mmCIF file of C-alpha atoms in Angstrom:
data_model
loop_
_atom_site.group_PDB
_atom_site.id
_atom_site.type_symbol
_atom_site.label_atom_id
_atom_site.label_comp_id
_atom_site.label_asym_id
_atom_site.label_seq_id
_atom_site.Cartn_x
_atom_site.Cartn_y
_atom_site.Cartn_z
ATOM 1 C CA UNK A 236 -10.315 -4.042 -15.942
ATOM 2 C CA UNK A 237 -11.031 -0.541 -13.932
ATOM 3 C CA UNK A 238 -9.050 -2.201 -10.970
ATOM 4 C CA UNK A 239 -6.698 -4.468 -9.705
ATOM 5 C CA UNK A 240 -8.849 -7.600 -9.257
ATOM 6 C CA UNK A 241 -7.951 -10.363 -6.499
ATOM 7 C CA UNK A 242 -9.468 -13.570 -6.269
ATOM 8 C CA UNK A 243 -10.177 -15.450 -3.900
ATOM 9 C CA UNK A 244 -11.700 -12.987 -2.160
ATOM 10 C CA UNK A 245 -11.832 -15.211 1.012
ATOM 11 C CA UNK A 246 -9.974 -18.516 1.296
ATOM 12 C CA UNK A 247 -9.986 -20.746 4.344
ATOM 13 C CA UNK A 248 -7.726 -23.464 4.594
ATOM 14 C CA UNK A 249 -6.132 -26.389 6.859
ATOM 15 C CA UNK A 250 -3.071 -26.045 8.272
ATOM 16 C CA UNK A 251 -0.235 -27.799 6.034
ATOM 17 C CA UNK A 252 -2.128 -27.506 2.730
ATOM 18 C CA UNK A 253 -0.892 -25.142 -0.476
ATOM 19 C CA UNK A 254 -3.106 -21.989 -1.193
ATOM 20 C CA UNK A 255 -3.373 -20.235 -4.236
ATOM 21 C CA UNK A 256 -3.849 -16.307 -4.416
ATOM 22 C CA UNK A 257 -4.454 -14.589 -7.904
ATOM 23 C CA UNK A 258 -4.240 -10.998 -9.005
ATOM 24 C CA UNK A 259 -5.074 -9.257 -12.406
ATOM 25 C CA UNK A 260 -3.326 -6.151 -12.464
ATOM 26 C CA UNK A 261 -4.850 -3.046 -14.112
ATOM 27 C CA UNK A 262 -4.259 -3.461 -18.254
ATOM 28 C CA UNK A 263 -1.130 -1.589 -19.047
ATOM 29 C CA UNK A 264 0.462 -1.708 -15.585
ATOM 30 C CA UNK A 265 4.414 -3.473 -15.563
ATOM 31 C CA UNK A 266 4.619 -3.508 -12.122
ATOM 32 C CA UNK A 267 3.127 -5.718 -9.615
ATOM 33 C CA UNK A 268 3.101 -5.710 -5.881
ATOM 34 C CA UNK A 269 2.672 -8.353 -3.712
ATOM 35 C CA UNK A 270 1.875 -7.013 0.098
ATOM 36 C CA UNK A 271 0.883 -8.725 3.217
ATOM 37 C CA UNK A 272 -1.495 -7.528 5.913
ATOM 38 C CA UNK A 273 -2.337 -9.738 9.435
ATOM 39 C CA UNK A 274 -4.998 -8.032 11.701
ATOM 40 C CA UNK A 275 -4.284 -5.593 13.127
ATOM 41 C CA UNK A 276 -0.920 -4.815 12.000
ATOM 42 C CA UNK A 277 1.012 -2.964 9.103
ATOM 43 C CA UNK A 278 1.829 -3.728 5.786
ATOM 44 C CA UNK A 279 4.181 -5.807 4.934
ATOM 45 C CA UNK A 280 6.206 -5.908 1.228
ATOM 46 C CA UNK A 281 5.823 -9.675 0.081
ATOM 47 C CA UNK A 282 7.379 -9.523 -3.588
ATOM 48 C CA UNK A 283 7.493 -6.901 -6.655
ATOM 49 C CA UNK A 284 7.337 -7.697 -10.483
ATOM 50 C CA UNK A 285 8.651 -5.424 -13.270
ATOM 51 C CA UNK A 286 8.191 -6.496 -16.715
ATOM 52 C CA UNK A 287 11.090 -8.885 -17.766
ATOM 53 C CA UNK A 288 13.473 -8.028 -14.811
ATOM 54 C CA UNK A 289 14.163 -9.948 -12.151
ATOM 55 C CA UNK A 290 11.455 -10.039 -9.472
ATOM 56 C CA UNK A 291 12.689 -8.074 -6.237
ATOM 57 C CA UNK A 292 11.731 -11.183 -4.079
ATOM 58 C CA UNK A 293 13.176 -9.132 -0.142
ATOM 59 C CA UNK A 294 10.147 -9.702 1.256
ATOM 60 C CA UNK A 295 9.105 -13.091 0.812
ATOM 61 C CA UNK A 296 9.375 -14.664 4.794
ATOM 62 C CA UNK A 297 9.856 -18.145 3.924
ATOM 63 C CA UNK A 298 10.712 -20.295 1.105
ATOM 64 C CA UNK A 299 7.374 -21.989 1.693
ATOM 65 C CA UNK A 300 6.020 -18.437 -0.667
ATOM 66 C CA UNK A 301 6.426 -18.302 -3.748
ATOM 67 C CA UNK A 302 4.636 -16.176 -6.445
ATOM 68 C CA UNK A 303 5.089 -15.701 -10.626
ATOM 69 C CA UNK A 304 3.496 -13.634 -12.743
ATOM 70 C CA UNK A 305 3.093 -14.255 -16.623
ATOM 71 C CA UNK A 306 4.610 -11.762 -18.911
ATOM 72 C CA UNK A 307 2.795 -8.660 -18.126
ATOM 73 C CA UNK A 308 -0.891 -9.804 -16.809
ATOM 74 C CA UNK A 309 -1.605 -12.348 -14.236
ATOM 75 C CA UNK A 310 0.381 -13.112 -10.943
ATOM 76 C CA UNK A 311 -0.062 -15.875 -8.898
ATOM 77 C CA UNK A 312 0.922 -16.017 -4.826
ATOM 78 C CA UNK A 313 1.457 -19.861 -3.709
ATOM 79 C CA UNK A 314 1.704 -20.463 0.396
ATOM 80 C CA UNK A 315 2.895 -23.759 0.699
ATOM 81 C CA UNK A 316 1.973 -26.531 3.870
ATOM 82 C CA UNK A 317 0.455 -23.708 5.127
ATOM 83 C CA UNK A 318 0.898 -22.376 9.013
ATOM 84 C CA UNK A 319 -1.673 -20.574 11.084
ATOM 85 C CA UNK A 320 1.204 -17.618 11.413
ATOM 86 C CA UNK A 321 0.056 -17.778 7.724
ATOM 87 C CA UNK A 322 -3.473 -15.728 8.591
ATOM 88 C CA UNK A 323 -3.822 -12.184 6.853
ATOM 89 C CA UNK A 324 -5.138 -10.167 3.741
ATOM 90 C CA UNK A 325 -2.666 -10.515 0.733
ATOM 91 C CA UNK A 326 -2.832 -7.864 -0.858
ATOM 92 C CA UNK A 327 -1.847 -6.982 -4.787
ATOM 93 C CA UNK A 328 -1.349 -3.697 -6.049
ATOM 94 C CA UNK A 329 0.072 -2.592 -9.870
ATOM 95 C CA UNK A 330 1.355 0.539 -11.492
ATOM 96 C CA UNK A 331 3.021 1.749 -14.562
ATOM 97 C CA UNK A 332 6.462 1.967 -14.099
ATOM 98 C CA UNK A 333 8.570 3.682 -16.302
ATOM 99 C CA UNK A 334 11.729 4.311 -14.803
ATOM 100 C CA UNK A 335 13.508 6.981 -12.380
ATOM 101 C CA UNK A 336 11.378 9.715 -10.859
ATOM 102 C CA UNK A 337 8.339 8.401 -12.170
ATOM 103 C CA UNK A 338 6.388 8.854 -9.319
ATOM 104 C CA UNK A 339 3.474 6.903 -10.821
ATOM 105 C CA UNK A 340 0.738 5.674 -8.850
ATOM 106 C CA UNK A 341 0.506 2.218 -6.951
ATOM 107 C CA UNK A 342 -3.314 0.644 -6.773
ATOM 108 C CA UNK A 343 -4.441 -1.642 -4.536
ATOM 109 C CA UNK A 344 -6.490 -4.168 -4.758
ATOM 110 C CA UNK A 345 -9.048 -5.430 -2.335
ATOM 111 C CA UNK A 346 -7.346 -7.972 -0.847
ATOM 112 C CA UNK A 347 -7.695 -12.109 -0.523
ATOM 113 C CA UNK A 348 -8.117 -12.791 3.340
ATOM 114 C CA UNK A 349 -6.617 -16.052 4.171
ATOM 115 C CA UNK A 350 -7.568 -17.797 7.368
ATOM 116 C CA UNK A 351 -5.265 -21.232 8.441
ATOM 117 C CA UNK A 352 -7.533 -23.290 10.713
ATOM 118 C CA UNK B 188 13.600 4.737 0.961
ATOM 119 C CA UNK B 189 13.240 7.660 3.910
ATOM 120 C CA UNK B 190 11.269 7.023 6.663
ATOM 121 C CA UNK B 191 8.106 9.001 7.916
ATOM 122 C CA UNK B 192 6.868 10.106 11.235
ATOM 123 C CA UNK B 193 3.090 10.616 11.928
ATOM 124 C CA UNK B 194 1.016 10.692 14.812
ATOM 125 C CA UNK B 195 -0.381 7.168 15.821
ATOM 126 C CA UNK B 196 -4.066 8.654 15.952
ATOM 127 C CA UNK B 197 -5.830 11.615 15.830
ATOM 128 C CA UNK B 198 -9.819 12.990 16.309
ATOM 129 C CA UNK B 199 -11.278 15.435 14.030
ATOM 130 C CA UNK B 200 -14.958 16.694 13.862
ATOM 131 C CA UNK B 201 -17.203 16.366 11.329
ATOM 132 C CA UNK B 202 -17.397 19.145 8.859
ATOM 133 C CA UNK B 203 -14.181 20.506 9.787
ATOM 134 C CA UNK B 204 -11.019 20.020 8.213
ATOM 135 C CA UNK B 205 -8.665 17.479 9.562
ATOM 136 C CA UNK B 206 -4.526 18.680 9.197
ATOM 137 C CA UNK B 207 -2.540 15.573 8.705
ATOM 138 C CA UNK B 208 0.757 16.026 9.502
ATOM 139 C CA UNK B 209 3.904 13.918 8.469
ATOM 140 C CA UNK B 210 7.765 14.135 9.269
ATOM 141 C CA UNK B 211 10.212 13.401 6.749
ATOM 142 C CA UNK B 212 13.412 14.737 7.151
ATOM 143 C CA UNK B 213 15.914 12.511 5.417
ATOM 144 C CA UNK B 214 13.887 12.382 2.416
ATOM 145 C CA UNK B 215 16.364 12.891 -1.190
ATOM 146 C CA UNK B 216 15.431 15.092 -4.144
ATOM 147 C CA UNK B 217 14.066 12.611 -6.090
ATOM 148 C CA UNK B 218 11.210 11.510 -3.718
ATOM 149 C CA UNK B 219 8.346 11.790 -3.641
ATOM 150 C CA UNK B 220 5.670 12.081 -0.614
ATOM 151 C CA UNK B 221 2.509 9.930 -1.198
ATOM 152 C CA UNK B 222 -0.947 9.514 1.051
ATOM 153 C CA UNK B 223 -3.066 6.637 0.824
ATOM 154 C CA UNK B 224 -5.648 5.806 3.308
ATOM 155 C CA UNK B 225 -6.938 1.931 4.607
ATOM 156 C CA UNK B 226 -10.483 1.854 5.960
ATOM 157 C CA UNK B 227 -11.208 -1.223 7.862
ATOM 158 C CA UNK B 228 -11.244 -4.112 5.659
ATOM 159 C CA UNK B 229 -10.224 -2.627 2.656
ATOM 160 C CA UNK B 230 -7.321 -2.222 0.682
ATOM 161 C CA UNK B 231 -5.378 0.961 0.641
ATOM 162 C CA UNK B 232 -6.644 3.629 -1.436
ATOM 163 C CA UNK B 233 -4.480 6.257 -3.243
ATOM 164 C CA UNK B 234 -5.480 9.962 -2.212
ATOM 165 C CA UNK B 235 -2.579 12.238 -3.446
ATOM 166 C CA UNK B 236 0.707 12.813 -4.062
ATOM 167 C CA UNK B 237 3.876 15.245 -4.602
ATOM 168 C CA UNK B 238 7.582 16.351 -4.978
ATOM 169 C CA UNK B 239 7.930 19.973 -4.233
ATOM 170 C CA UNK B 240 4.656 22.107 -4.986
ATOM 171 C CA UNK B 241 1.453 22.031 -3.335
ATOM 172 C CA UNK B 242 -1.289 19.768 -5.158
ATOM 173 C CA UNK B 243 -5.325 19.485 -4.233
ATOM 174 C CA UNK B 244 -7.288 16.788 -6.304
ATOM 175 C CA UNK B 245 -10.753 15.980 -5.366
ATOM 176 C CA UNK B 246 -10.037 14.030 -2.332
ATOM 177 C CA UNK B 247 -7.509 16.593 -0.497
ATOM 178 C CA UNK B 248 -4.572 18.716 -0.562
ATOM 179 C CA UNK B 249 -1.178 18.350 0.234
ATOM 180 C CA UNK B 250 1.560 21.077 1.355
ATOM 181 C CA UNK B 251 4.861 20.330 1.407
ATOM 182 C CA UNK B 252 7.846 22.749 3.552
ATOM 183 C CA UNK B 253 9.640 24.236 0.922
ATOM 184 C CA UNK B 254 12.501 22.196 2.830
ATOM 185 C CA UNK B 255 10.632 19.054 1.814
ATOM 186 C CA UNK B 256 11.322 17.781 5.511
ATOM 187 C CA UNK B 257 7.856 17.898 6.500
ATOM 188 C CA UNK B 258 4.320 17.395 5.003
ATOM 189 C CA UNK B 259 0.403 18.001 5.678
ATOM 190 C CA UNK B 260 -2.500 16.342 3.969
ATOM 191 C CA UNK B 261 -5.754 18.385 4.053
ATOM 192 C CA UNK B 262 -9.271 17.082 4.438
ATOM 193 C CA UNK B 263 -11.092 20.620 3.947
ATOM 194 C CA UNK B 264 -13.931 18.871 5.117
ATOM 195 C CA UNK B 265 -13.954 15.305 6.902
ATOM 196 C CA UNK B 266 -17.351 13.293 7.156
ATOM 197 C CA UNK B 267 -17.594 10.235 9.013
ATOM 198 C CA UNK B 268 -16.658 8.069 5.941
ATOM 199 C CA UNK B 269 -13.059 9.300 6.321
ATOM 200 C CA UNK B 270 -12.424 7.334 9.221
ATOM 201 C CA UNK B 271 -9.609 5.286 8.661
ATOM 202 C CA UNK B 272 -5.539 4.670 8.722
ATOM 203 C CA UNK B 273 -3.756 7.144 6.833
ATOM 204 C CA UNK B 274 -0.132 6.777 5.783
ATOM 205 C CA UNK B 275 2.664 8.792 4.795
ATOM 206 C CA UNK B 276 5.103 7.320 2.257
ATOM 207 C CA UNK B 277 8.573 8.594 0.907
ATOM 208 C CA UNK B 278 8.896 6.442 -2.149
ATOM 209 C CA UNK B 279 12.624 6.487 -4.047
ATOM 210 C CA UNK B 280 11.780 5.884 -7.500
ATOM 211 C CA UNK B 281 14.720 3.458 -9.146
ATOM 212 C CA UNK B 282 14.498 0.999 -12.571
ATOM 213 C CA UNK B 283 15.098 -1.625 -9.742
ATOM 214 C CA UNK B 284 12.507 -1.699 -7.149
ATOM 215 C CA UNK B 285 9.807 0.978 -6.469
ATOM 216 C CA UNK B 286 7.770 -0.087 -4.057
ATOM 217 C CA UNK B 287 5.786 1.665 -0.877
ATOM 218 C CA UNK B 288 7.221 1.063 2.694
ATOM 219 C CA UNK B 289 4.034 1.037 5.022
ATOM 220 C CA UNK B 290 4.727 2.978 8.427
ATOM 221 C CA UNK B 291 2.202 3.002 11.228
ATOM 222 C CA UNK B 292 -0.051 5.509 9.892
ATOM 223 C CA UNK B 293 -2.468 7.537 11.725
ATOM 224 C CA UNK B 294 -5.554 6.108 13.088
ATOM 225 C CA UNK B 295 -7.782 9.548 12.035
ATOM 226 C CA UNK B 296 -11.401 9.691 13.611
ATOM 227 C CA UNK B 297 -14.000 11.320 12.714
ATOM 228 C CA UNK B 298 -16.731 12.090 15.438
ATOM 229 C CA UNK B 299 -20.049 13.491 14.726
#
């Protein structure tokens, strides 16, 4: 596609059940970005995927989060027995990546806004 | 990755240029200085970046010290669409993980 593509684009949800977020990175790109935003606030690194390595999972603030991504394409986020701390924009982005001072490009997506009620 | 200093917020007039500046002063040779802006609601959208020289695209321009401790991004000519959160990123480029750090950005105004 032109862009990184999110979806849902809004999701809201009861507290202790499992979401689902799902990002289509731009064709080509290896790496994938996971990133979450609550209101008001900064971003914050989630998770990163580069083609068959090992994901860089630092960011990930509970072991309720999870996320895989298939081969090069498709990642998927999962927030499980979800909290109302939960509540932000998740947010994917993708690049090419091909090694040391690359300096390619990171795109962002639009985001999936998650609300816990 | 280096970290960046920027103003928290700043006001600019329409029609004039807005001078972004940005602090970076332990960054290494090998990275490089990045803009991307976040309007409200949106996700954060790439504008420019560089290493050492000076680069312009249709969005802005950048200047970087020829120390490399300090940057500005240039908006020759801000409308009111340009409100929005800018950041500054130093971003280390490695095989192993090469992903933006997020500061606090500056909350850039632009008033009629």
């Amino acid at each position: 596609g032109a862009g990184v593509s999110q979806s849902p684009s809004n999701k809201v949800t009861e507290k202790g059940k499992d979401v689902e977020l799902r990002c289509d990175p731009i064709s080509g790109h290896t790496a994938l970005y996971w990133y979450r935003q609550r209101l008001g606030q900064g971003l914050e690194f989630l998770i990163y995927f580069q083609g068959n390595s090992a994901p860089d999972k630092s960011g990930l603030p509970s072991d309720r989060f999870s996320a895989e991504r298939t081969g090069e394409s498709v990642s998927t986020l999962t927030i499980q027995r979800t909290q109302q701390e939960d509540s932000a924009v998740y947010l994917c982005a993708s690049s090419l990546d091909v090694g040391s001072n690359s300096g390619n490009t990171i795109y962002f997506g639009e985001g999936s806004w998650l609300t816990v009620v | 990755d280096a970290k960046t200093t920027q103003p928290p917020s700043m006001d600019c007039a329409e029609g004039r240029a807005a001078n972004l500046p940005c602090n970076h002063s332990t960054i290494s040779g090998n990275e490089y200085v990045y803009w991307y802006r976040q309007i409200h609601s949106q996700g954060p959208q790439y504008i420019i970046h560089g290493l050492k020289n000076n680069e312009t695209n249709e969005m802005a321009s950048l200047i970087i010290t020829e120390d490399r401790k300090s940057s500005t991004l240039i908006l020759p000519h801000a409308t009111l669409r340009d409100t929005a959160v800018y950041y500054c990123i130093v971003r280390v480029a490695r095989a192993a993980g090469n992903k933006l750090t997020f500061g606090g950005g500056t909350r850039v105004l632009v008033k009629p």
